[in-house]
Short mmCIF file of C-alpha atoms in Angstrom, two decimals:
data_model
loop_
_atom_site.label_atom_id
_atom_site.label_comp_id
_atom_site.label_asym_id
_atom_site.label_seq_id
_atom_site.Cartn_x
_atom_site.Cartn_y
_atom_site.Cartn_z
CA MET A 20 52.60 -16.14 -35.93
CA ALA A 21 50.86 -19.52 -36.36
CA GLU A 22 51.86 -20.23 -32.73
CA PHE A 23 50.29 -17.20 -31.65
CA PHE A 24 46.91 -17.97 -33.19
CA GLN A 25 47.21 -21.49 -32.39
CA HIS A 26 47.43 -20.30 -28.52
CA LEU A 27 44.49 -17.94 -29.45
CA ILE A 28 42.16 -20.71 -30.37
CA ASN A 29 43.14 -22.84 -27.40
CA GLY A 30 42.81 -20.09 -25.23
CA ILE A 31 38.99 -19.06 -26.04
CA SER A 32 38.04 -22.65 -26.08
CA LEU A 33 39.58 -23.15 -22.54
CA GLY A 34 38.06 -19.81 -21.66
CA SER A 35 34.74 -20.64 -22.74
CA ILE A 36 34.72 -23.55 -20.63
CA TYR A 37 35.74 -21.41 -17.58
CA ALA A 38 32.75 -18.87 -18.88
CA LEU A 39 30.14 -21.58 -18.24
CA ILE A 40 31.38 -22.37 -14.89
CA ALA A 41 31.77 -18.63 -14.08
CA ILE A 42 28.22 -17.65 -15.13
CA GLY A 43 26.89 -19.99 -12.64
CA TYR A 44 28.87 -18.30 -10.17
CA SER A 45 27.81 -15.08 -11.07
CA MET A 46 24.15 -15.71 -11.22
CA VAL A 47 23.98 -17.27 -7.75
CA TYR A 48 25.62 -14.48 -6.66
CA GLY A 49 23.49 -11.98 -8.25
CA ILE A 50 20.45 -13.42 -6.98
CA LEU A 51 21.41 -14.46 -3.26
CA GLN A 52 24.99 -12.21 -2.67
CA LEU A 53 26.20 -15.63 -2.06
CA ILE A 54 29.85 -17.17 -3.20
CA ASN A 55 28.35 -20.95 -3.98
CA PHE A 56 32.01 -22.35 -3.21
CA ALA A 57 30.29 -25.79 -4.00
CA HIS A 58 29.63 -24.82 -7.79
CA GLY A 59 33.11 -26.11 -8.68
CA GLU A 60 32.24 -29.73 -7.00
CA VAL A 61 28.70 -29.63 -9.42
CA VAL A 62 31.23 -29.18 -12.57
CA MET A 63 33.37 -32.24 -10.86
CA LEU A 64 29.76 -34.32 -10.69
CA GLY A 65 29.13 -33.40 -14.45
CA ALA A 66 32.48 -35.39 -15.41
CA VAL A 67 31.86 -38.26 -12.97
CA THR A 68 28.32 -38.53 -14.41
CA GLY A 69 29.87 -38.91 -17.72
CA PHE A 70 32.34 -41.70 -16.50
CA PHE A 71 29.44 -43.62 -15.32
CA VAL A 72 27.11 -43.15 -18.02
CA ALA A 73 29.01 -43.38 -20.97
CA PRO A 74 29.50 -47.34 -20.77
CA LEU A 75 25.93 -47.90 -20.10
CA PHE A 76 25.28 -47.10 -24.02
CA GLY A 77 27.36 -49.92 -24.99
CA ARG A 78 31.00 -51.26 -23.92
CA PRO A 79 33.48 -50.79 -25.25
CA VAL A 80 32.45 -46.81 -25.82
CA HIS A 81 31.79 -45.93 -29.40
CA PRO A 82 32.55 -42.43 -29.93
CA SER A 83 29.79 -40.20 -31.77
CA LEU A 84 28.21 -37.01 -31.53
CA GLY A 85 25.06 -38.79 -30.46
CA LEU A 86 26.61 -40.45 -27.36
CA PHE A 87 28.11 -37.18 -26.53
CA LEU A 88 25.13 -35.38 -26.44
CA SER A 89 22.96 -38.41 -24.55
CA VAL A 90 25.73 -38.14 -22.06
CA LEU A 91 25.58 -34.58 -21.93
CA LEU A 92 21.98 -34.27 -21.40
CA ILE A 93 22.23 -36.95 -18.51
CA SER A 94 24.98 -35.00 -16.62
CA MET A 95 22.89 -32.05 -16.96
CA VAL A 96 20.08 -33.81 -15.19
CA VAL A 97 21.93 -35.00 -12.61
CA CYS A 98 23.64 -31.98 -11.60
CA SER A 99 20.45 -29.95 -11.48
CA ILE A 100 19.14 -32.21 -9.20
CA VAL A 101 22.45 -31.81 -7.34
CA GLY A 102 22.23 -28.11 -7.52
CA LEU A 103 18.15 -28.33 -6.35
CA LEU A 104 19.51 -30.59 -3.21
CA ILE A 105 22.14 -28.13 -2.40
CA GLU A 106 20.13 -25.01 -2.24
CA ARG A 107 17.24 -26.62 -0.38
CA ILE A 108 19.13 -28.53 2.26
CA ALA A 109 22.13 -26.19 2.78
CA TYR A 110 21.25 -22.79 1.72
CA ARG A 111 17.60 -22.36 2.14
CA PRO A 112 17.43 -22.63 5.79
CA LEU A 113 20.16 -19.87 6.10
CA ARG A 114 18.17 -17.51 3.90
CA LYS A 115 17.70 -15.13 6.84
CA SER A 116 21.07 -15.58 8.54
CA PRO A 117 24.39 -13.44 8.20
CA ARG A 118 26.28 -13.61 4.86
CA ILE A 119 29.17 -15.36 6.25
CA ASN A 120 27.10 -18.20 8.00
CA CYS A 121 26.22 -18.88 4.08
CA LEU A 122 29.68 -18.72 2.98
CA ILE A 123 31.08 -20.94 5.42
CA THR A 124 28.23 -23.43 4.48
CA ALA A 125 29.38 -23.37 1.30
CA ILE A 126 32.73 -24.23 2.02
CA GLY A 127 31.55 -26.88 3.89
CA VAL A 128 29.12 -28.38 1.14
CA SER A 129 32.07 -28.01 -1.33
CA LEU A 130 34.48 -30.34 1.01
CA PHE A 131 31.75 -32.83 1.82
CA ILE A 132 31.05 -33.40 -1.88
CA GLN A 133 34.42 -33.64 -2.65
CA TYR A 134 35.17 -36.53 0.01
CA PHE A 135 32.06 -37.90 -0.44
CA THR A 136 32.58 -38.80 -3.97
CA GLN A 137 36.23 -39.86 -3.18
CA LEU A 138 34.58 -42.63 -0.81
CA ASP A 139 35.37 -45.91 -2.39
CA PHE A 140 31.87 -47.17 -3.45
CA ILE A 141 31.31 -43.93 -4.99
CA PHE A 142 33.98 -43.06 -7.18
CA GLY A 143 37.31 -43.47 -5.19
CA ALA A 144 40.20 -41.13 -4.59
CA ILE A 145 42.31 -42.48 -7.65
CA PRO A 146 42.15 -40.34 -11.02
CA GLN A 147 40.37 -42.28 -13.91
CA SER A 148 40.49 -41.95 -17.49
CA TYR A 149 37.11 -40.28 -18.97
CA PRO A 150 35.42 -42.38 -21.94
CA GLU A 151 35.99 -41.17 -25.34
CA LEU A 152 32.96 -39.69 -26.38
CA ILE A 153 34.18 -38.22 -29.72
CA GLU A 154 37.15 -39.04 -31.70
CA ARG A 155 39.50 -36.33 -31.75
CA GLN A 156 40.58 -35.14 -35.06
CA ILE A 157 42.00 -32.25 -36.86
CA VAL A 158 39.52 -30.60 -39.25
CA PHE A 159 41.22 -27.55 -40.02
CA SER A 160 45.15 -26.95 -40.52
CA ILE A 161 46.81 -24.38 -42.14
CA GLY A 162 50.62 -23.24 -42.00
CA GLY A 163 50.95 -24.96 -38.48
CA LEU A 164 47.48 -23.79 -37.09
CA GLU A 165 45.14 -26.71 -36.05
CA ILE A 166 41.94 -26.82 -35.12
CA SER A 167 40.30 -29.88 -33.96
CA ASN A 168 36.44 -31.17 -34.03
CA LEU A 169 36.69 -31.10 -30.21
CA GLN A 170 37.68 -27.55 -29.86
CA ILE A 171 34.55 -26.60 -32.37
CA LEU A 172 32.39 -28.45 -30.47
CA VAL A 173 33.74 -26.76 -27.07
CA LEU A 174 32.92 -23.27 -28.57
CA GLY A 175 29.47 -24.31 -30.37
CA LEU A 176 28.08 -25.85 -27.38
CA SER A 177 29.31 -23.01 -25.06
CA PHE A 178 28.25 -20.06 -27.15
CA SER A 179 24.72 -21.90 -27.78
CA LEU A 180 24.17 -22.71 -24.06
CA MET A 181 25.25 -18.61 -23.45
CA GLY A 182 22.75 -17.69 -26.14
CA ILE A 183 19.64 -20.15 -24.71
CA LEU A 184 20.83 -18.57 -21.34
CA GLU A 185 20.60 -15.17 -22.94
CA PHE A 186 17.30 -15.85 -24.10
CA ILE A 187 15.90 -17.32 -20.70
CA VAL A 188 17.33 -14.30 -18.75
CA PHE A 189 16.21 -11.35 -21.04
CA ARG A 190 12.70 -12.89 -22.92
CA THR A 191 11.04 -15.20 -20.53
CA LYS A 192 8.81 -14.44 -17.61
CA MET A 193 11.11 -16.70 -15.62
CA GLY A 194 14.15 -14.68 -16.67
CA LYS A 195 12.72 -11.84 -15.76
CA ALA A 196 11.66 -12.87 -12.33
CA MET A 197 15.24 -13.93 -11.91
CA ARG A 198 16.36 -10.30 -12.49
CA ALA A 199 13.54 -9.03 -10.16
CA VAL A 200 14.82 -11.12 -7.57
CA SER A 201 18.29 -10.00 -8.00
CA GLU A 202 17.29 -6.30 -7.88
CA SER A 203 15.41 -6.76 -4.93
CA PRO A 204 13.76 -10.35 -3.56
CA GLU A 205 11.34 -7.90 -1.14
CA ILE A 206 9.78 -6.43 -3.98
CA ALA A 207 9.84 -9.46 -5.88
CA SER A 208 7.77 -11.06 -3.55
CA LEU A 209 5.33 -7.67 -3.21
CA LEU A 210 4.73 -8.41 -7.06
CA GLY A 211 3.67 -11.95 -6.47
CA ILE A 212 7.05 -13.45 -7.47
CA PRO A 213 7.87 -16.85 -5.70
CA VAL A 214 11.12 -15.87 -4.64
CA ASN A 215 12.59 -19.35 -3.41
CA ARG A 216 11.17 -20.80 -6.99
CA VAL A 217 13.01 -18.70 -8.38
CA ILE A 218 15.93 -19.09 -6.56
CA ALA A 219 16.01 -23.03 -7.14
CA PHE A 220 15.47 -22.19 -11.06
CA THR A 221 18.70 -20.11 -10.81
CA PHE A 222 20.68 -23.34 -9.26
CA VAL A 223 19.48 -25.28 -12.13
CA LEU A 224 20.42 -23.41 -14.77
CA GLY A 225 23.95 -22.97 -13.18
CA SER A 226 24.25 -26.58 -12.67
CA CYS A 227 23.28 -27.17 -16.19
CA LEU A 228 26.06 -24.95 -17.63
CA ALA A 229 28.39 -26.50 -14.89
CA ALA A 230 27.32 -30.02 -16.36
CA ALA A 231 28.15 -29.13 -19.72
CA ALA A 232 31.57 -27.85 -18.61
CA GLY A 233 32.33 -30.74 -16.77
CA THR A 234 31.62 -32.97 -19.69
CA LEU A 235 33.37 -30.38 -22.13
CA VAL A 236 36.70 -30.60 -19.95
CA ALA A 237 36.88 -34.26 -19.49
CA THR A 238 36.27 -34.66 -23.29
CA MET A 239 39.16 -32.46 -24.03
CA TYR A 240 41.70 -33.32 -21.10
CA PRO A 241 40.34 -37.27 -20.64
CA LYS A 242 40.79 -37.25 -16.96
CA VAL A 243 38.18 -37.09 -14.15
CA ASP A 244 38.96 -37.20 -10.60
CA ALA A 245 37.33 -36.11 -7.49
CA LEU A 246 39.48 -33.19 -6.48
CA MET A 247 39.24 -31.59 -9.96
CA GLY A 248 36.50 -29.15 -9.36
CA ALA A 249 38.20 -27.51 -6.88
CA LEU A 250 40.72 -25.41 -9.02
CA LEU A 251 38.41 -25.35 -12.05
CA GLY A 252 35.72 -23.75 -9.95
CA LEU A 253 38.36 -21.55 -8.15
CA LYS A 254 39.52 -20.20 -11.58
CA ALA A 255 36.21 -19.90 -13.15
CA PHE A 256 35.29 -17.97 -9.43
CA VAL A 257 38.81 -15.71 -10.35
CA ALA A 258 36.93 -15.07 -13.88
CA ALA A 259 33.55 -14.03 -12.61
CA VAL A 260 35.36 -11.53 -10.26
CA LEU A 261 37.61 -10.23 -13.10
CA GLY A 262 34.07 -9.87 -14.99
CA GLY A 263 32.17 -8.47 -12.37
CA ILE A 264 30.56 -10.92 -10.32
CA GLY A 265 26.56 -10.55 -10.42
CA SER A 266 26.80 -9.64 -14.29
CA ILE A 267 26.66 -12.80 -16.63
CA SER A 268 28.19 -11.08 -19.79
CA GLY A 269 31.18 -10.20 -17.15
CA ALA A 270 31.42 -13.75 -16.61
CA VAL A 271 31.77 -14.64 -20.02
CA LEU A 272 34.31 -11.97 -20.56
CA GLY A 273 36.15 -12.67 -17.63
CA GLY A 274 36.10 -16.58 -18.54
CA LEU A 275 37.40 -15.78 -22.20
CA LEU A 276 40.14 -13.58 -20.61
CA MET A 277 41.04 -16.12 -17.90
CA GLY A 278 41.67 -18.83 -20.57
CA LEU A 279 43.69 -16.72 -22.97
CA ALA A 280 45.62 -15.53 -20.07
CA GLU A 281 46.18 -18.95 -18.99
CA GLU A 282 47.05 -20.51 -22.61
CA TYR A 283 49.67 -17.47 -23.20
CA THR A 284 51.40 -17.49 -20.09
CA VAL A 285 52.01 -21.29 -20.92
CA GLY A 286 52.89 -20.51 -24.42
CA TYR A 287 55.30 -17.68 -23.93
CA LEU A 288 56.47 -18.05 -19.85
CA SER A 289 56.47 -21.57 -18.67
CA SER A 290 53.77 -24.14 -17.99
CA SER A 291 54.73 -24.41 -14.22
CA PHE A 292 53.03 -20.56 -14.12
CA ARG A 293 49.54 -22.07 -15.24
CA ASP A 294 47.94 -22.00 -11.99
CA ALA A 295 49.68 -18.89 -10.73
CA ILE A 296 48.25 -16.47 -13.54
CA ALA A 297 44.61 -16.83 -12.12
CA PHE A 298 45.38 -15.79 -8.89
CA THR A 299 47.84 -12.71 -10.00
CA ILE A 300 44.82 -11.78 -12.02
CA LEU A 301 42.58 -11.99 -8.79
CA ILE A 302 45.36 -9.94 -6.75
CA LEU A 303 45.66 -7.53 -9.68
CA ILE A 304 41.48 -7.00 -10.05
CA LEU A 305 40.92 -6.88 -6.80
CA LEU A 306 43.81 -3.89 -6.24
CA VAL A 307 42.45 -1.90 -9.34
CA ARG A 308 39.24 -2.36 -10.12
CA PRO A 309 37.07 -4.51 -7.55
CA SER A 310 33.99 -4.43 -9.07
CA GLY A 311 35.51 -6.22 -11.78
CA LEU A 312 35.48 -5.27 -15.66
CA LEU A 313 31.96 -5.37 -16.49
CA GLY A 314 30.39 -4.80 -12.81
CA THR A 315 29.11 -1.64 -11.38
CA SER A 316 29.87 -1.26 -7.40
CA ARG A 317 26.45 -1.49 -5.57
CA ILE A 318 25.33 1.17 -3.27
CA GLU A 319 24.47 -0.65 -0.17
CA LYS A 320 21.03 0.04 0.85
CA VAL A 321 20.24 1.30 4.16
CA MET B 8 -20.37 -3.77 2.80
CA SER B 9 -18.54 -6.57 3.29
CA GLU B 10 -15.22 -6.74 4.99
CA LEU B 11 -12.09 -7.08 3.06
CA LEU B 12 -9.11 -6.67 5.59
CA ARG B 13 -9.41 -6.74 9.16
CA VAL B 14 -6.17 -6.30 11.67
CA GLU B 15 -6.63 -7.38 15.67
CA ASN B 16 -4.27 -6.55 17.99
CA LEU B 17 -1.35 -6.59 16.14
CA GLU B 18 2.11 -6.31 17.68
CA VAL B 19 5.70 -6.12 15.96
CA SER B 20 8.75 -5.81 17.55
CA TYR B 21 12.31 -5.49 16.08
CA GLY B 22 14.56 -6.50 18.79
CA ALA B 23 13.97 -4.60 21.95
CA VAL B 24 12.27 -2.24 20.09
CA GLN B 25 8.47 -2.27 19.82
CA ALA B 26 7.25 -1.06 16.32
CA LEU B 27 3.60 -2.04 16.78
CA LYS B 28 1.61 -2.10 20.39
CA GLY B 29 -1.82 -4.04 19.58
CA VAL B 30 -3.30 -2.13 16.59
CA SER B 31 -6.52 -2.80 15.33
CA LEU B 32 -8.22 -1.48 11.91
CA GLU B 33 -10.42 -2.46 9.37
CA VAL B 34 -11.27 -1.61 5.59
CA LYS B 35 -14.60 -2.91 3.88
CA SER B 36 -14.90 -3.33 0.34
CA GLY B 37 -15.31 0.15 -1.60
CA GLU B 38 -14.02 2.22 0.72
CA ILE B 39 -10.63 4.49 1.04
CA VAL B 40 -9.09 4.20 4.47
CA SER B 41 -6.53 6.64 5.55
CA LEU B 42 -3.82 5.80 8.15
CA LEU B 43 -2.02 8.91 9.35
CA GLY B 44 0.84 9.22 11.43
CA ALA B 45 4.45 11.10 11.84
CA ASN B 46 7.43 9.09 11.06
CA GLY B 47 8.29 6.14 13.28
CA ALA B 48 4.77 6.02 14.13
CA GLY B 49 4.67 2.46 12.50
CA LYS B 50 2.69 2.74 9.36
CA SER B 51 5.40 1.11 7.31
CA SER B 52 5.43 -1.74 9.80
CA LEU B 53 1.83 -2.01 9.94
CA LEU B 54 1.74 -2.72 6.06
CA ARG B 55 4.78 -5.07 5.89
CA ALA B 56 2.88 -6.84 8.92
CA ILE B 57 -0.34 -7.62 6.80
CA MET B 58 1.78 -8.37 3.88
CA GLN B 59 3.22 -11.19 6.14
CA SER B 60 6.90 -10.09 5.13
CA VAL B 61 7.62 -9.43 8.77
CA SER B 62 6.34 -11.63 11.44
CA TYR B 63 4.32 -10.19 14.50
CA SER B 64 4.22 -11.48 17.86
CA LYS B 65 0.66 -11.04 18.63
CA GLY B 66 -2.63 -10.72 17.11
CA SER B 67 -3.91 -11.25 13.62
CA VAL B 68 -4.89 -10.23 9.93
CA TYR B 69 -7.56 -11.36 8.45
CA PHE B 70 -7.92 -11.10 4.62
CA LEU B 71 -11.34 -11.99 3.03
CA GLY B 72 -12.55 -13.27 6.08
CA GLU B 73 -9.97 -15.70 6.48
CA LYS B 74 -7.16 -15.84 9.03
CA LEU B 75 -3.62 -15.28 7.16
CA GLN B 76 -1.29 -17.81 8.63
CA LYS B 77 1.83 -19.29 7.09
CA ILE B 78 1.14 -17.90 3.93
CA ARG B 79 3.79 -16.03 1.99
CA THR B 80 4.02 -12.68 0.57
CA ASP B 81 3.59 -13.86 -3.15
CA GLN B 82 0.53 -16.03 -2.19
CA LEU B 83 -1.25 -12.80 -0.75
CA VAL B 84 -0.74 -11.14 -3.95
CA GLU B 85 -2.60 -13.75 -5.73
CA ARG B 86 -5.26 -13.46 -3.12
CA GLY B 87 -5.81 -10.08 -3.98
CA LEU B 88 -3.67 -8.09 -2.13
CA ALA B 89 -0.95 -5.51 -3.26
CA LEU B 90 1.09 -3.23 -1.83
CA VAL B 91 3.07 -0.09 -3.45
CA PRO B 92 5.81 0.10 -0.95
CA GLU B 93 7.51 3.45 0.36
CA GLY B 94 9.87 4.89 -2.30
CA ARG B 95 7.67 3.08 -4.89
CA GLY B 96 9.92 0.01 -5.12
CA ILE B 97 10.70 0.24 -8.82
CA LEU B 98 12.85 -2.22 -10.39
CA ALA B 99 15.43 0.15 -12.00
CA THR B 100 17.48 -2.10 -14.35
CA LEU B 101 14.32 -3.55 -15.70
CA THR B 102 12.09 -1.71 -18.48
CA VAL B 103 8.80 -0.29 -17.95
CA LEU B 104 7.06 -2.90 -20.01
CA GLU B 105 8.83 -5.80 -17.94
CA ASN B 106 8.02 -3.80 -14.52
CA LEU B 107 4.09 -4.11 -15.65
CA GLU B 108 4.75 -7.69 -17.01
CA LEU B 109 6.13 -9.01 -13.22
CA GLY B 110 3.06 -6.97 -11.80
CA ALA B 111 0.87 -9.40 -13.52
CA TYR B 112 3.10 -12.41 -12.62
CA HIS B 113 0.88 -14.95 -11.47
CA ARG B 114 -1.90 -14.11 -14.66
CA THR B 115 -2.02 -14.96 -17.81
CA ASP B 116 -4.81 -12.75 -19.08
CA TRP B 117 -3.38 -9.34 -18.32
CA GLN B 118 -2.17 -8.28 -21.77
CA ASN B 119 -5.71 -6.89 -22.48
CA GLU B 120 -5.58 -4.79 -19.40
CA LEU B 121 -2.77 -2.73 -20.39
CA GLN B 122 -4.63 -0.22 -22.41
CA GLY B 123 -6.55 0.52 -19.12
CA ILE B 124 -3.25 1.07 -17.48
CA TYR B 125 -2.03 3.52 -20.37
CA ALA B 126 -5.32 5.26 -20.37
CA LEU B 127 -4.88 6.11 -16.71
CA PHE B 128 -1.02 6.71 -16.91
CA PRO B 129 -0.42 7.92 -20.65
CA ILE B 130 3.26 8.50 -19.69
CA LEU B 131 4.02 5.06 -19.27
CA LYS B 132 2.91 3.91 -22.77
CA GLU B 133 5.76 6.46 -24.01
CA ARG B 134 8.29 4.92 -21.91
CA LEU B 135 7.85 1.43 -22.04
CA ASN B 136 11.16 0.24 -23.05
CA GLN B 137 12.94 2.57 -21.27
CA ASN B 138 14.56 0.92 -17.78
CA ALA B 139 12.37 2.10 -15.18
CA GLY B 140 15.23 3.67 -13.33
CA THR B 141 15.34 6.55 -15.87
CA LEU B 142 11.79 7.31 -14.64
CA SER B 143 11.28 10.67 -13.00
CA GLY B 144 9.91 10.59 -9.35
CA GLY B 145 6.09 11.02 -10.52
CA GLU B 146 6.36 8.51 -13.45
CA GLN B 147 7.98 5.90 -10.94
CA GLN B 148 4.86 6.24 -8.52
CA MET B 149 2.77 5.85 -11.58
CA LEU B 150 4.32 2.64 -12.61
CA ALA B 151 4.49 1.43 -9.12
CA ILE B 152 0.75 1.93 -8.93
CA GLY B 153 0.08 0.82 -12.65
CA ARG B 154 2.02 -2.40 -11.84
CA ALA B 155 0.12 -3.33 -8.83
CA LEU B 156 -3.35 -2.77 -10.42
CA LEU B 157 -2.12 -5.42 -13.26
CA SER B 158 -1.87 -7.88 -10.32
CA LYS B 159 -6.01 -7.45 -10.04
CA PRO B 160 -6.27 -6.71 -6.41
CA LYS B 161 -9.00 -6.23 -4.12
CA LEU B 162 -7.55 -4.35 -1.72
CA LEU B 163 -4.58 -1.67 -2.54
CA LEU B 164 -2.31 -0.70 0.23
CA LEU B 165 -0.28 2.42 -0.80
CA ASP B 166 2.97 3.68 1.47
CA GLU B 167 3.32 7.25 1.06
CA PRO B 168 2.55 7.88 -2.70
CA SER B 169 3.10 11.72 -2.43
CA LEU B 170 6.15 11.60 -0.70
CA GLY B 171 8.83 13.68 -2.50
CA LEU B 172 6.65 14.59 -5.16
CA ALA B 173 5.88 18.18 -6.49
CA PRO B 174 2.37 19.66 -5.49
CA LYS B 175 1.04 19.21 -9.04
CA ILE B 176 1.70 15.74 -9.16
CA ILE B 177 0.79 14.89 -5.83
CA GLN B 178 -2.78 16.40 -6.79
CA ASN B 179 -2.53 14.16 -9.72
CA ILE B 180 -1.90 10.85 -7.52
CA PHE B 181 -5.08 11.82 -5.38
CA ARG B 182 -7.06 12.02 -8.20
CA LEU B 183 -5.97 8.84 -9.65
CA ILE B 184 -6.80 7.18 -6.17
CA LYS B 185 -10.31 8.25 -6.49
CA GLU B 186 -10.55 7.00 -9.92
CA ILE B 187 -9.13 3.62 -9.42
CA ARG B 188 -11.78 3.27 -6.18
CA SER B 189 -14.26 3.67 -8.79
CA ARG B 190 -13.19 1.02 -10.47
CA GLY B 191 -14.16 -1.15 -7.57
CA ILE B 192 -10.71 -1.48 -5.56
CA SER B 193 -10.61 -0.47 -2.04
CA ILE B 194 -7.48 1.43 -0.93
CA LEU B 195 -5.50 1.54 2.36
CA LEU B 196 -3.72 5.05 2.37
CA ILE B 197 -0.66 5.83 4.64
CA GLU B 198 -0.04 9.56 4.29
CA GLN B 199 1.63 12.08 6.22
CA ASN B 200 -0.04 14.39 4.06
CA ALA B 201 -3.32 14.68 6.18
CA HIS B 202 -5.13 17.34 4.29
CA MET B 203 -4.96 15.55 0.95
CA ALA B 204 -5.64 11.86 2.09
CA LEU B 205 -8.52 12.76 4.59
CA ARG B 206 -10.06 15.05 1.02
CA VAL B 207 -10.19 11.53 -0.63
CA SER B 208 -10.88 9.29 2.03
CA ASP B 209 -14.10 7.95 4.00
CA ARG B 210 -12.63 6.69 7.06
CA ALA B 211 -9.21 7.52 8.81
CA TYR B 212 -7.05 5.98 11.65
CA LEU B 213 -4.59 8.03 13.40
CA LEU B 214 -1.32 5.92 14.44
CA GLU B 215 0.84 7.21 17.03
CA THR B 216 4.07 5.51 18.48
CA GLY B 217 2.74 2.18 17.61
CA LYS B 218 -1.01 2.76 18.67
CA ILE B 219 -4.33 3.86 17.17
CA LYS B 220 -4.91 7.08 18.90
CA LEU B 221 -7.83 8.32 16.87
CA SER B 222 -10.10 6.77 14.36
CA GLY B 223 -13.61 7.57 12.57
CA SER B 224 -15.26 8.80 9.69
CA VAL B 225 -13.19 12.09 8.01
CA GLN B 226 -15.91 14.51 9.32
CA ASP B 227 -15.56 13.26 12.63
CA LEU B 228 -11.78 13.69 12.55
CA LEU B 229 -11.64 16.78 11.02
CA SER B 230 -13.70 18.40 13.62
CA ASN B 231 -11.20 16.97 16.30
CA ASP B 232 -8.90 19.61 17.98
CA GLU B 233 -6.16 17.32 18.83
CA LEU B 234 -5.77 16.09 15.09
CA LYS B 235 -6.11 19.57 13.82
CA ARG B 236 -3.27 20.89 16.12
CA ALA B 237 -1.10 18.06 15.53
CA TYR B 238 -1.20 17.28 11.60
CA LEU B 239 -3.44 19.99 10.12
CA GLY B 240 -1.48 23.06 11.30
CA GLY B 241 -4.97 24.37 12.56
#
């Protein structure tokens, strides 16, 4: 029984990281109907930024919450700038092009960032260990069930960020403008909403969450490599589809289910199915409910 | 009367199809001007081109005496031009209040104007926190007009406001159009419902297959046999 709950805890903390990434996919899809395949690479850059920045606060790195938060903040800033650049350079010029062009561009951007990061004078192709920002401690232990401070950090940070996002999207003027653009860019511009600025803001939000996810992943599993974004991004994308792409609450639900599915598969079946489960879920959801759990199928406008 | 909007020789094409073949018109401040025409005459294309949301190959649009060039639709709204699009353009997943709030997107001093909007459209006040998609057609039209008014326009472009509404509601809408003009806002009204449109207008243009066929004061047009035959059923 303890084992079951242990997997539950592990699954939820892994799932909340997927959720953070999945929200980024979903928001951009909601607003541009574009699957931003480069989003996983932004997550990777979040971790890479931390790798470079943490030693700047003093060598050897002294783990502390303050250090973690400083590194997190800097990663967020760096990733926001990257997100803005991706939007400005790669996607904006294609705003009126067919969707397939944008999709192929997204794959191109993703590959570009992966291989650019692998250059020797940038990060290199060899995986590196991520500096220890916070010392892992067991803070709660009962009958074999263990919860670490890192898991609490992951849960706490993820859900506070989601709360902030919820506030921005539903309570602020910018958030309302985002929802307006997502419903119809044409009508939004007739209301005086600067559509491009709203889209740029959406990329900043998504990139901040991706930076947080990258930092958390690297803190939990302290390894950084230039290709880590590919699989993380793909799984989070599946999570977004599972929840219903375009829906933020769907992305959160999809992310959590995805983390749990992966954790229970590893626990009760075999760890070699770890990655297979994601794609099994993708195939199943596309067969059974293509619009996702919380998604509503959009009626194509004529 | 000073000139608000002037369109000169405007041409718009969608691929090989030419929707506007050199259209010129003007709206002076304080006027209600109707633009009549059948389906496919190019009325909506003209409005979109004025709002700079479709590009035009030839001709120019002047607003407040200034030629519109390289200006985005949202900047134009800020300058005092607002369009209530055909089909009303309600943001269905946002609440009525959120729709109104976004109408005033570029403004900060709009809160105290809400009362004025509620006075014009009392029904909106009862439905503030409802999703706009749940409103009836007439209510949506009122929301669309109220929302546009909150952008503080000098000129309001209305694209078929009576489309698909019950006769009683249509009368109400036309009464509101006069009321809006009395608040100092000029109106360019697009209508297929020529009878009603002419009743509230000062001048009118008749658009046929991308060209202005007739134009003049309402009195002149009402006595024109061609117009009568085609649009007034006489």
